Coordinates of C-alpha atoms in Angstrom, one line a residue:
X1 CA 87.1 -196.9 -50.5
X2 CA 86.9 -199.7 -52.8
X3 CA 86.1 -203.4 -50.7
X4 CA 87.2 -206.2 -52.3
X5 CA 86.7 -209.7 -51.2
X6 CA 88.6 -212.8 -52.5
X7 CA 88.3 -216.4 -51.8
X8 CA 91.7 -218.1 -51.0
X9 CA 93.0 -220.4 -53.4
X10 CA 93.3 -223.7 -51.9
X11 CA 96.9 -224.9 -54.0
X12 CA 98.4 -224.7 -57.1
X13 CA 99.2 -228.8 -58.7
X14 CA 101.4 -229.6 -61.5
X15 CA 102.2 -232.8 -62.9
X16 CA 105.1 -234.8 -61.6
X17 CA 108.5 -235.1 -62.9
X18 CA 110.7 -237.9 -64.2
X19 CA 113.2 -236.3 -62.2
X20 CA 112.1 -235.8 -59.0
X21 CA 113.6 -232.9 -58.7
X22 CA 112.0 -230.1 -56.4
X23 CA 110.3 -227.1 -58.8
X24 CA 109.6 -223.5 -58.4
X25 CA 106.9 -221.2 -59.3
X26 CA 108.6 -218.2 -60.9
X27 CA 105.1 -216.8 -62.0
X28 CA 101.2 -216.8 -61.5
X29 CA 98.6 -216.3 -63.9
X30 CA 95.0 -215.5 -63.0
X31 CA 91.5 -215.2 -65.1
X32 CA 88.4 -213.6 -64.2
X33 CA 85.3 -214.2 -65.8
X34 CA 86.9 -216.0 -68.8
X35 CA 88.9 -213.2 -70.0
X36 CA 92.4 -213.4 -70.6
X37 CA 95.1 -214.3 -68.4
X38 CA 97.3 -212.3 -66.7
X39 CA 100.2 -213.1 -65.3
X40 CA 102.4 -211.6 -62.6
X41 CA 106.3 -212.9 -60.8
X42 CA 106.2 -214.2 -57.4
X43 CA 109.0 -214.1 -54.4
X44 CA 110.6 -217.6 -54.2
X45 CA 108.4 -219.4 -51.3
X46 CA 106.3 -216.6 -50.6
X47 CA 102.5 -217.0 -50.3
X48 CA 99.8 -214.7 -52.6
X49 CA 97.3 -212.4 -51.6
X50 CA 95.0 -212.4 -53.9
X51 CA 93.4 -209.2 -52.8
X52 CA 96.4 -207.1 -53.1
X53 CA 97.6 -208.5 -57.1
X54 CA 93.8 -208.9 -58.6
X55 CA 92.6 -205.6 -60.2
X56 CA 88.9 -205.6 -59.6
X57 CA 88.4 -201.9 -60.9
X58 CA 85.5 -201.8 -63.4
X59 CA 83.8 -205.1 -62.3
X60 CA 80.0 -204.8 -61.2
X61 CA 79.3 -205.8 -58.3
X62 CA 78.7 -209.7 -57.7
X63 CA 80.0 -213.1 -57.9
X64 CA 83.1 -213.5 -60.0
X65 CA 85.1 -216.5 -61.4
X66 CA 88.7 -216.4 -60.8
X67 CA 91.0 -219.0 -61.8
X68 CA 94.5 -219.0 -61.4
X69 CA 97.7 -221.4 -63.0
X70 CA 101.1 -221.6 -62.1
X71 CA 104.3 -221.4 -64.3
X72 CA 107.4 -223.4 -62.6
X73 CA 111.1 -222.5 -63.6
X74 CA 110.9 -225.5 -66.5
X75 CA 108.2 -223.0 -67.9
X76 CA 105.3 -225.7 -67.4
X77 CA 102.3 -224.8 -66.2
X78 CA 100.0 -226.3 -64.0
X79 CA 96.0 -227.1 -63.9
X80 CA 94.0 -224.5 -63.5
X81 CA 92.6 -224.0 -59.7
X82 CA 88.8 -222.6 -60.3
X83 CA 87.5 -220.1 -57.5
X84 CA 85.0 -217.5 -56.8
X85 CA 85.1 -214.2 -55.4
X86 CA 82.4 -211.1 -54.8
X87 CA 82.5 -207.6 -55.3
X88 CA 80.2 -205.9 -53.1
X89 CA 81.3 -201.9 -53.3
X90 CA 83.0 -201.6 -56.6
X91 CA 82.6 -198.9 -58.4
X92 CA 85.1 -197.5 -61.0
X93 CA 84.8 -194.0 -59.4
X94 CA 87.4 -194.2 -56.4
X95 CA 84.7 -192.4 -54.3
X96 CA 85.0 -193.6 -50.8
X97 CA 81.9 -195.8 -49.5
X98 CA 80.5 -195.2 -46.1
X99 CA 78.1 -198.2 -44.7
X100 CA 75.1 -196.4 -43.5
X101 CA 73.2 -199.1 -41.8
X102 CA 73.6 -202.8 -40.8
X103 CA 71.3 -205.7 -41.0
X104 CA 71.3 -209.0 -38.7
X105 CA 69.1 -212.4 -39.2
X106 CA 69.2 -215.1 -36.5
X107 CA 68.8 -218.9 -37.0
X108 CA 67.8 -217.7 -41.0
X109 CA 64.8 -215.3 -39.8
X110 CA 64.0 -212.5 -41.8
X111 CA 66.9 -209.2 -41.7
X112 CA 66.6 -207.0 -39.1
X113 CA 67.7 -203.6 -39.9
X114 CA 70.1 -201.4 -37.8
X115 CA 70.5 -197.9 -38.1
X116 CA 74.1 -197.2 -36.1
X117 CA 75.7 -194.5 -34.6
X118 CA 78.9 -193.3 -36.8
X119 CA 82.0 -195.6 -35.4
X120 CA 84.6 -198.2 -36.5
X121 CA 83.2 -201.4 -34.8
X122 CA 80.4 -202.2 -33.3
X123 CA 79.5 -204.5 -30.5
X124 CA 76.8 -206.6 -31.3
X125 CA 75.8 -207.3 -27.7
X126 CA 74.5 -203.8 -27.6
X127 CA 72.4 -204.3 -30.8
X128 CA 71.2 -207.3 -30.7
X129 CA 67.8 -208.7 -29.9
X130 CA 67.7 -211.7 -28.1
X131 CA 64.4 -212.2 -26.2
X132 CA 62.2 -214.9 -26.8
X133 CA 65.2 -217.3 -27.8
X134 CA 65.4 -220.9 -26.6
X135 CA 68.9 -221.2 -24.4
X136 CA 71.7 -222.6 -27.3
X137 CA 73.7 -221.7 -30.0
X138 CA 72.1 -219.8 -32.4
X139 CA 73.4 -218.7 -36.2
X140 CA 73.9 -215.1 -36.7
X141 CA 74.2 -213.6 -40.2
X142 CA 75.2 -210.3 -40.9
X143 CA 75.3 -207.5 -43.7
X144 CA 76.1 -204.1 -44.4
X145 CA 74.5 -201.2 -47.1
X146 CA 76.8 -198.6 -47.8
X147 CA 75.8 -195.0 -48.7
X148 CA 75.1 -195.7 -52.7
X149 CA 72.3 -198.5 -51.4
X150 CA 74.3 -201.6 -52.0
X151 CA 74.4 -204.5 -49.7
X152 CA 77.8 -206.1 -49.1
X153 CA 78.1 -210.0 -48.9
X154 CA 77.1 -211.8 -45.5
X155 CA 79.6 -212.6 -42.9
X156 CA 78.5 -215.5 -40.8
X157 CA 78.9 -216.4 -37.0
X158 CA 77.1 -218.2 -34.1
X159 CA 76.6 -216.6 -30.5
X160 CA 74.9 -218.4 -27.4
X161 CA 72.2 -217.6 -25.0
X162 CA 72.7 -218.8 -21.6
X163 CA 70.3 -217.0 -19.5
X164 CA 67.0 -216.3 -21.9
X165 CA 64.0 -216.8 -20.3
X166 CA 62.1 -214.3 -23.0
X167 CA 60.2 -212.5 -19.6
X168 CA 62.5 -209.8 -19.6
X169 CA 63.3 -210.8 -16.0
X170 CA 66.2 -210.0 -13.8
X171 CA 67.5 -213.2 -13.1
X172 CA 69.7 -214.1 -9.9
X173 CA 72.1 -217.0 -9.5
X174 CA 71.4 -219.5 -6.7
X175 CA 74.5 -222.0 -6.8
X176 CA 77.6 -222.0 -8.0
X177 CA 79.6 -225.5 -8.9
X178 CA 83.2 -226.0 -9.4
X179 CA 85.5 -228.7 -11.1
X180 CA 89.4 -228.9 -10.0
X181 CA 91.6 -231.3 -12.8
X182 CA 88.3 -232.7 -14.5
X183 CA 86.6 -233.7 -12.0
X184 CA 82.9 -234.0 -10.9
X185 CA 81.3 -230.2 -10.2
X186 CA 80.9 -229.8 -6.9
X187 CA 77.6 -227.4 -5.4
X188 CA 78.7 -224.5 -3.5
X189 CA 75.6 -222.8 -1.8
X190 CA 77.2 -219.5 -1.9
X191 CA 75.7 -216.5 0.8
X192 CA 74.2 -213.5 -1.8
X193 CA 76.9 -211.2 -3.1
X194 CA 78.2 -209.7 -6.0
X195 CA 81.5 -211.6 -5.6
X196 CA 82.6 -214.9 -4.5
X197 CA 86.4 -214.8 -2.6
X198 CA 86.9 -218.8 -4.1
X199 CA 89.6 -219.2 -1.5
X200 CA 87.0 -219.6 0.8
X201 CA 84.7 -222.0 -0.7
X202 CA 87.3 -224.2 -2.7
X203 CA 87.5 -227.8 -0.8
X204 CA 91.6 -228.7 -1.4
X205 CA 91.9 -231.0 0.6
X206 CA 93.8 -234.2 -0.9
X207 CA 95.2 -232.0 -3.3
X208 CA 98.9 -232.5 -4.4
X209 CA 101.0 -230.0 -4.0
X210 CA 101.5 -227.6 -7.6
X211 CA 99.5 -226.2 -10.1
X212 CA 95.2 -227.1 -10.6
X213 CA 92.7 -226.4 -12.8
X214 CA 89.8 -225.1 -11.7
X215 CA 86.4 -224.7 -14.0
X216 CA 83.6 -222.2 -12.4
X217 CA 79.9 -222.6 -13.6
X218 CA 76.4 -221.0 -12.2
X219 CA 72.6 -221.7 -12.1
X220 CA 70.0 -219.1 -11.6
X221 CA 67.0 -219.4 -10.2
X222 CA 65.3 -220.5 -13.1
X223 CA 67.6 -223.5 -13.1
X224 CA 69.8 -222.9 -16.1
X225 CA 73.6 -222.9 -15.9
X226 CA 75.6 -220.6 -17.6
X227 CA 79.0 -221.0 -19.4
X228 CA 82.1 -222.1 -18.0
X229 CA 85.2 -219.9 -16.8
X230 CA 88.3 -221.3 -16.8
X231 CA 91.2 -220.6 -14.8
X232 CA 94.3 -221.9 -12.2
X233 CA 95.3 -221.8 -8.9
X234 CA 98.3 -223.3 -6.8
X235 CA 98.2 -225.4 -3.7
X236 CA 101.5 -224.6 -1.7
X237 CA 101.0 -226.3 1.9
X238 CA 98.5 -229.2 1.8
X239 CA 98.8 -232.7 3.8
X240 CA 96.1 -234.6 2.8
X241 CA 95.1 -234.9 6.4
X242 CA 92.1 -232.2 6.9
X243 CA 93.8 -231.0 9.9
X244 CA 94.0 -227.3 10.6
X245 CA 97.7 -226.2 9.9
X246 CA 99.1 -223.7 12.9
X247 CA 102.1 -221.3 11.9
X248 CA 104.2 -222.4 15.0
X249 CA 107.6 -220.0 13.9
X250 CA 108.2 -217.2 11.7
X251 CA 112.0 -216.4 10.0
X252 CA 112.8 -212.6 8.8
X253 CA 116.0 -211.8 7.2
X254 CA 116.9 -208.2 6.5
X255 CA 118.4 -206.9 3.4
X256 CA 118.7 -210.0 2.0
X257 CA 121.0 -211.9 4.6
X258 CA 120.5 -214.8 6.7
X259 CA 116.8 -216.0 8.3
X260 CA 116.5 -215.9 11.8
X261 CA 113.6 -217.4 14.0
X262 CA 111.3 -216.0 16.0
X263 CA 109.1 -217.4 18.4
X264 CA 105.8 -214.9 19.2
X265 CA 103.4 -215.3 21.2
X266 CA 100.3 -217.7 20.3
X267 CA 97.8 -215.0 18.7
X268 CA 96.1 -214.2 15.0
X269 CA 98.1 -211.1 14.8
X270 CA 101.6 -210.1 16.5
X271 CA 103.8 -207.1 16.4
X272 CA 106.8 -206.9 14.2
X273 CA 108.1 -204.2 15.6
X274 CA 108.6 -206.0 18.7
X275 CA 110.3 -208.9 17.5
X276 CA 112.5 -207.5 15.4
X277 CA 115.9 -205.9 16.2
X278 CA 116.8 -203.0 14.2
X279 CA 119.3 -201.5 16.5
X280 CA 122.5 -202.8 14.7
X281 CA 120.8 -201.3 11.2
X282 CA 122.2 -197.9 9.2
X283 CA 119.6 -195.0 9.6
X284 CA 117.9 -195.5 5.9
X285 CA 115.7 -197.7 4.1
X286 CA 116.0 -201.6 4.6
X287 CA 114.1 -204.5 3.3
X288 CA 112.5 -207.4 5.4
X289 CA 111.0 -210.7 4.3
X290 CA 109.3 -212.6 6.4
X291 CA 107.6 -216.1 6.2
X292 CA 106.0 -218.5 8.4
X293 CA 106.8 -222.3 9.5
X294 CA 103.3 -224.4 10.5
X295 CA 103.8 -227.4 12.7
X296 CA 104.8 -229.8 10.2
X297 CA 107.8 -227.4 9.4
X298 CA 106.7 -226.3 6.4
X299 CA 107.8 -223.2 5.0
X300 CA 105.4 -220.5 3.5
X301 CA 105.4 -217.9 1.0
X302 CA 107.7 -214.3 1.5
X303 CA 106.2 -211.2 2.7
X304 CA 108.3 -208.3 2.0
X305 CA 108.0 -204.9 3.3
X306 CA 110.1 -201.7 3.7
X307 CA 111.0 -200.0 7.0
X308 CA 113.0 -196.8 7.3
X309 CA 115.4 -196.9 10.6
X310 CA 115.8 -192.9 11.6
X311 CA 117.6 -193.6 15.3
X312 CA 117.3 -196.8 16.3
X313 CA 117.3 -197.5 20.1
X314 CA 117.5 -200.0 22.7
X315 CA 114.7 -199.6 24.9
X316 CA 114.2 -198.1 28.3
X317 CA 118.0 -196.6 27.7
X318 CA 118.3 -192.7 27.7
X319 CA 120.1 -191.1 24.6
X320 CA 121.6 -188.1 25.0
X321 CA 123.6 -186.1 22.3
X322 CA 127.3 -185.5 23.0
X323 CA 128.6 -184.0 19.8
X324 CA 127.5 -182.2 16.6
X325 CA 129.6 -181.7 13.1
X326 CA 128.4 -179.6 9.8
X327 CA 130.3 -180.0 6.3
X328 CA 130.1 -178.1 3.5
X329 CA 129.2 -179.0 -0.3
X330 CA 129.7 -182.5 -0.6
X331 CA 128.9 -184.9 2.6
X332 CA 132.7 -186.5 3.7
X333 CA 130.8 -189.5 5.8
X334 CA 129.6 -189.4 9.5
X335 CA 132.3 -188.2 12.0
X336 CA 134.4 -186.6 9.2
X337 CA 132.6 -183.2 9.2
X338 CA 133.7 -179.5 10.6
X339 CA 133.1 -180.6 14.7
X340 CA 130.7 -177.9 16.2
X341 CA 131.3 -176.6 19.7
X342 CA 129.7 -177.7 22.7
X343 CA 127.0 -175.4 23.9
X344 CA 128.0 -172.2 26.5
X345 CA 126.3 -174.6 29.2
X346 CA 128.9 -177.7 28.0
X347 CA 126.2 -180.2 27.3
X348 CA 123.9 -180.6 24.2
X349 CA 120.8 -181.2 27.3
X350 CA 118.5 -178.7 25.7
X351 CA 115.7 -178.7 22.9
X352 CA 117.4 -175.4 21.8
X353 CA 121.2 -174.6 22.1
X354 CA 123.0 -171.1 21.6
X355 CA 126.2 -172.7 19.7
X356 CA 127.4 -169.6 17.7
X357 CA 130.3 -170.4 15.5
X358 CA 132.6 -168.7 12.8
X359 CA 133.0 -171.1 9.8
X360 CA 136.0 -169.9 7.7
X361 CA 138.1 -170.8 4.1
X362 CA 134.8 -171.5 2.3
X363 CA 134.2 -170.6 -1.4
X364 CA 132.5 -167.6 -2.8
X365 CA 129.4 -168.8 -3.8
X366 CA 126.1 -171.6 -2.5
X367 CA 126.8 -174.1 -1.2
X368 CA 124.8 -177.0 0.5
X369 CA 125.3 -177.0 4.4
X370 CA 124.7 -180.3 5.8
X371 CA 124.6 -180.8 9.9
X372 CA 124.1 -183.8 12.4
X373 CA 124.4 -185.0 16.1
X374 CA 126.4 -188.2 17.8
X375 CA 124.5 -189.3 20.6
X376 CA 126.4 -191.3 23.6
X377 CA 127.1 -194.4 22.1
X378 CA 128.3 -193.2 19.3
X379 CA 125.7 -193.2 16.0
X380 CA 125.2 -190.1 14.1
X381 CA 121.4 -189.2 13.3
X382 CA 120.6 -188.2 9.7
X383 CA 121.4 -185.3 7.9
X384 CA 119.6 -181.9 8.5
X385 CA 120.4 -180.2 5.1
X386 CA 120.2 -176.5 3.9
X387 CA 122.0 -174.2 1.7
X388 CA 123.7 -171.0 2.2
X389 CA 125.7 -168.3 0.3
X390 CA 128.9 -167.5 1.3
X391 CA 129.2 -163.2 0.4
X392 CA 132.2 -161.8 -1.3
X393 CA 134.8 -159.5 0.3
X394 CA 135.0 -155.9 -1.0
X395 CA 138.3 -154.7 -0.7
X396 CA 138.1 -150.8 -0.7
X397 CA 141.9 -149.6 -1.5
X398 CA 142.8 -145.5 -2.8
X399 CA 145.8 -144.3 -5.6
X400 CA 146.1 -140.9 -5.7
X401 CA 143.0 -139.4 -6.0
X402 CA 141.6 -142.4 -7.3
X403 CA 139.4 -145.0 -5.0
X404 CA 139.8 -148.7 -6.1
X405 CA 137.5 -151.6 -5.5
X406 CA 137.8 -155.1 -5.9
X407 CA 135.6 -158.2 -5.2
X408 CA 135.5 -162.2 -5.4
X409 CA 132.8 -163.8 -6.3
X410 CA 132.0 -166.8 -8.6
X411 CA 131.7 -166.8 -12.7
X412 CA 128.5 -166.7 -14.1
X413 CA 127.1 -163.1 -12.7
X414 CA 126.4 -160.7 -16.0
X415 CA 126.6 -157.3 -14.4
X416 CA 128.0 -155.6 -11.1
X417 CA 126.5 -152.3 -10.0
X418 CA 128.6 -149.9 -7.9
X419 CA 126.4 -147.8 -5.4
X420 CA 128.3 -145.0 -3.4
X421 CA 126.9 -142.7 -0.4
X422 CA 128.4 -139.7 1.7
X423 CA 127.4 -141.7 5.0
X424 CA 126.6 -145.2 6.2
X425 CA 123.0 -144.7 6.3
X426 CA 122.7 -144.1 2.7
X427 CA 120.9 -142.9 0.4
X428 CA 123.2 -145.5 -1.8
X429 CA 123.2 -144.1 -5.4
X430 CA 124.4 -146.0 -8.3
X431 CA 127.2 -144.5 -9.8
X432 CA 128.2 -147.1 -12.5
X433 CA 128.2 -151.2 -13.1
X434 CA 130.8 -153.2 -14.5
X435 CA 131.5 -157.1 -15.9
X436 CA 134.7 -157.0 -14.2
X437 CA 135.1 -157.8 -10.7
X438 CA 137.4 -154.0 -10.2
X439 CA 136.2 -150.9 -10.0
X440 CA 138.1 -147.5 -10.4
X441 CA 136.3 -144.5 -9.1
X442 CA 138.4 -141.9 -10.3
X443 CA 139.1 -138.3 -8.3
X444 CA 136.7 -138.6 -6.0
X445 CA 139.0 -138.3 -3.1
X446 CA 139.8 -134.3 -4.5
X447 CA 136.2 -133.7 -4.9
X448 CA 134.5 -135.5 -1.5
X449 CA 135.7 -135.7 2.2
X450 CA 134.2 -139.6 2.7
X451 CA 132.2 -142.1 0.7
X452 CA 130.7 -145.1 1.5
X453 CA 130.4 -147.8 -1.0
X454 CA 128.5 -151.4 -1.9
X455 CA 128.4 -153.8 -4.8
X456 CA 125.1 -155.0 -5.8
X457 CA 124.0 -158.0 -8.4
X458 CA 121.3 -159.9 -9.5
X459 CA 121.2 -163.0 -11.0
X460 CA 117.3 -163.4 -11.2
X461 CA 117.1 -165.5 -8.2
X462 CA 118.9 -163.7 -5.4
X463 CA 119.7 -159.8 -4.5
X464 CA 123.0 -159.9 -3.0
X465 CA 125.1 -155.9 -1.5
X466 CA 128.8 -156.6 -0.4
X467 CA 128.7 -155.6 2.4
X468 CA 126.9 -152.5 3.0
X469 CA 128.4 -148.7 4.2
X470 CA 132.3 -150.0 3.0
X471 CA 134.2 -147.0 3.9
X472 CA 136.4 -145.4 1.0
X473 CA 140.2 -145.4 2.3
X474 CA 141.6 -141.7 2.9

């Protein structure tokens, strides 16, 4: 990988006009080392890189004099703008160039060498060494030697030490001060911990309403403070007075209508379930928002939650269930399903009912079964659902000597399998299988006195026989 590292031209100057007319550069020319110029076209208003246009293949490695001329679109040409650029890992081959090791100086010491683990950055904070320096800014200069043994040009940079006390040390901070808007810091003798909740120490009183700035600085026990963190916070209720600020009301509104206002009982903590009427909701999911009023009728922040109603109640009233209904496929809305029969005893009074019931003119097929109760003032509970398949009819007919089956059942199965015994016990045997949904099983009636057939199929999820031991007509 070939580095090369170009200065940035500062401008390009030309002499001025008569006209005063406003010129373009159409092309650039550029010289390095006092050879000759060579020139290249420019996009209209675009700016140049210099390190993607100037060919630096076959230059040794070093300092470099570029300089660089513009041509506008009257063919003049400006001054010449002189520069300097290095390269540091040039070397005509195209070989890629792998630094090997890195070297650091500090406030113009000698280099201190660095011998790094394989990786794409690295953080000086891990490398550095910093003991025995004086609290400040200090100037850090750094380098890098690449696998031939040349040293690339120095990139410069400053760092501070806050907290150097050159004893190696664990040092612990004692105070913390804090400045709202510019302001004077103020102490905070903070109780030892590894974090500070600022909500508790921050003094806002007199504070307008809105947004502050707040700057956060520490000491440590060797009296030295370290840098500052910046940050914001908001004041949202705040009288000026000093006076402690009691939440005298709270409002709630429910999926998103109207607040209405509580009054609880004087304690830290109260019970929002007991407040709060939820007999009048759906059975579902519902959002509440609450917020408080303090005695100056002031109106706090919204705290939303989620609450699922499953049956609400009025308490201390019984609830009994006086009706049932199931639907089939596709829910038709509470109190528009298939009623279900009252129990044998009349009354739904039981935790287990015997309510048997024949549910007929459904399709062929699955289905999802949905079922739920009405209690005595008239709300349905939720949904119990399952599924169910609904089994064909085999219709078992004879012609002649010939028995004939046929079957319903939906599309989609790949292969029926006819199975025929001499009694109703079995053994079934399979005698053929079929696509169709017919089945012709020719003479038997001349050769066998009864028969007792089944259709079988598989449709790699479910077994299904319709229905088993179907006598053969004679």
């Amino acid at each position: 990988m070939k580095l090369r590292v170009l200065l940035s031209l500062l401008c390009l100057l030309f002499a001025s006009g008569a006209s005063a007319q406003v010129r373009l550069i159409t092309t650039v020319e550029y010289q390095i080392d006092n050879g000759s110029f060579t020139s290249f076209n420019v996009v209209d208003g675009a700016s140049v890189n210099w390190a993607e246009v100037v060919s630096t293949l076959g230059l040794p490695n070093g300092l470099h004099r570029l300089r660089v001329r513009g041509i506008d679109d009257q063919t003049r040409t400006s001054q010449v703008t002189d520069g300097f650029f290095a390269t540091i890992s040039n070397d005509a081959s195209g070989q890629a160039r792998v630094v090997t090791d890195l070297q650091y100086q500090i406030d113009l010491g000698s280099f201190t060498n660095v011998n790094l683990t394989d990786a794409s950055e690295v953080t000086w904070n891990d490398v550095l060494a910093t003991l025995g320096l004086p609290n400040g800014l200090h100037r850090l200069r750094v380098r890098g030697t690449d696998n031939a043994g040349r040293t690339g040009v120095i990139s410069d940079g400053f760092f501070a030490t806050i907290s150097n006390d050159g004893s190696g040390l664990t040092r612990v901070i004692t105070d913390l001060q804090y400045q709202i808007d510019g302001a004077a810091f103020t102490p905070v003798d903070v109780t030892d911990a590894t974090s500070v909740n600022w909500a508790d120490v921050l003094s806002t009183i007199g504070l307008p309403n809105g947004l502050h700035r707040v700057r956060v600085r520490g000491t440590d026990d060797a009296g030295r403070t370290s840098v500052i963190t910046d940050g914001f916070f908001a004041t949202i209720s705040n009288d000026f007075s000093g006076q402690t600020r009691l939440a005298t009301l709270a409002e709630y509104r429910i999926d998103g209508g109207s607040y209405t206002q509580i009054d609880p009982a004087d304690a830290p903590i109260f019970n929002v379930n007991q407040v709060i009427s939820t007999n009048a909701l759906a059975i579902g999911l519902h959002a509440i928002d609450f917020r408080g009023v303090d005695d100056l009728n002031r109106v706090g922040q919204i705290m939303r939650a989620l609450v699922i109603v499953t049956s609400p109640t009025v308490v201390g009233e019984a609830r009994t269930i006086i009706a049932a209904e199931v639907w089939f496929g596709t829910d038709p809305g509470a109190g528009n399903g298939i009623p279900v029969p009252l129990p044998v005893d009349g009354a739904f009074d039981e935790s287990g009912e015997d309510v048997t019931t024949v549910f007929t003119n459904q399709p062929v097929g699955y289905s999802v079964v949905g079922y739920r109760g009405r209690d005595n003032t008239g709300r349905w509970s939720s949904n119990v659902i399952d599924s169910v398949l609904v089994g064909p009819i085999l219709v078992v007919s004879s012609a002649g000597n010939d028995v004939i089956l046929n079957w319903q059942f939906p599309d989609g199965i790949d292969q029926y399998y006819i199975q025929r015994a001499a009694n109703t016990a079995g053994p079934f045997t399979t005698i053929d299988s079929t696509t169709a949904r017919t089945y012709t099983d020719a003479g038997i009636i001349a050769t066998q006195a009864q028969g007792y057939y089944t259709v079988t199929f598989r449709d790699d999820s479910i077994a299904v026989q319709l229905p088993p031991g179907t006598p053969a007509a004679k």
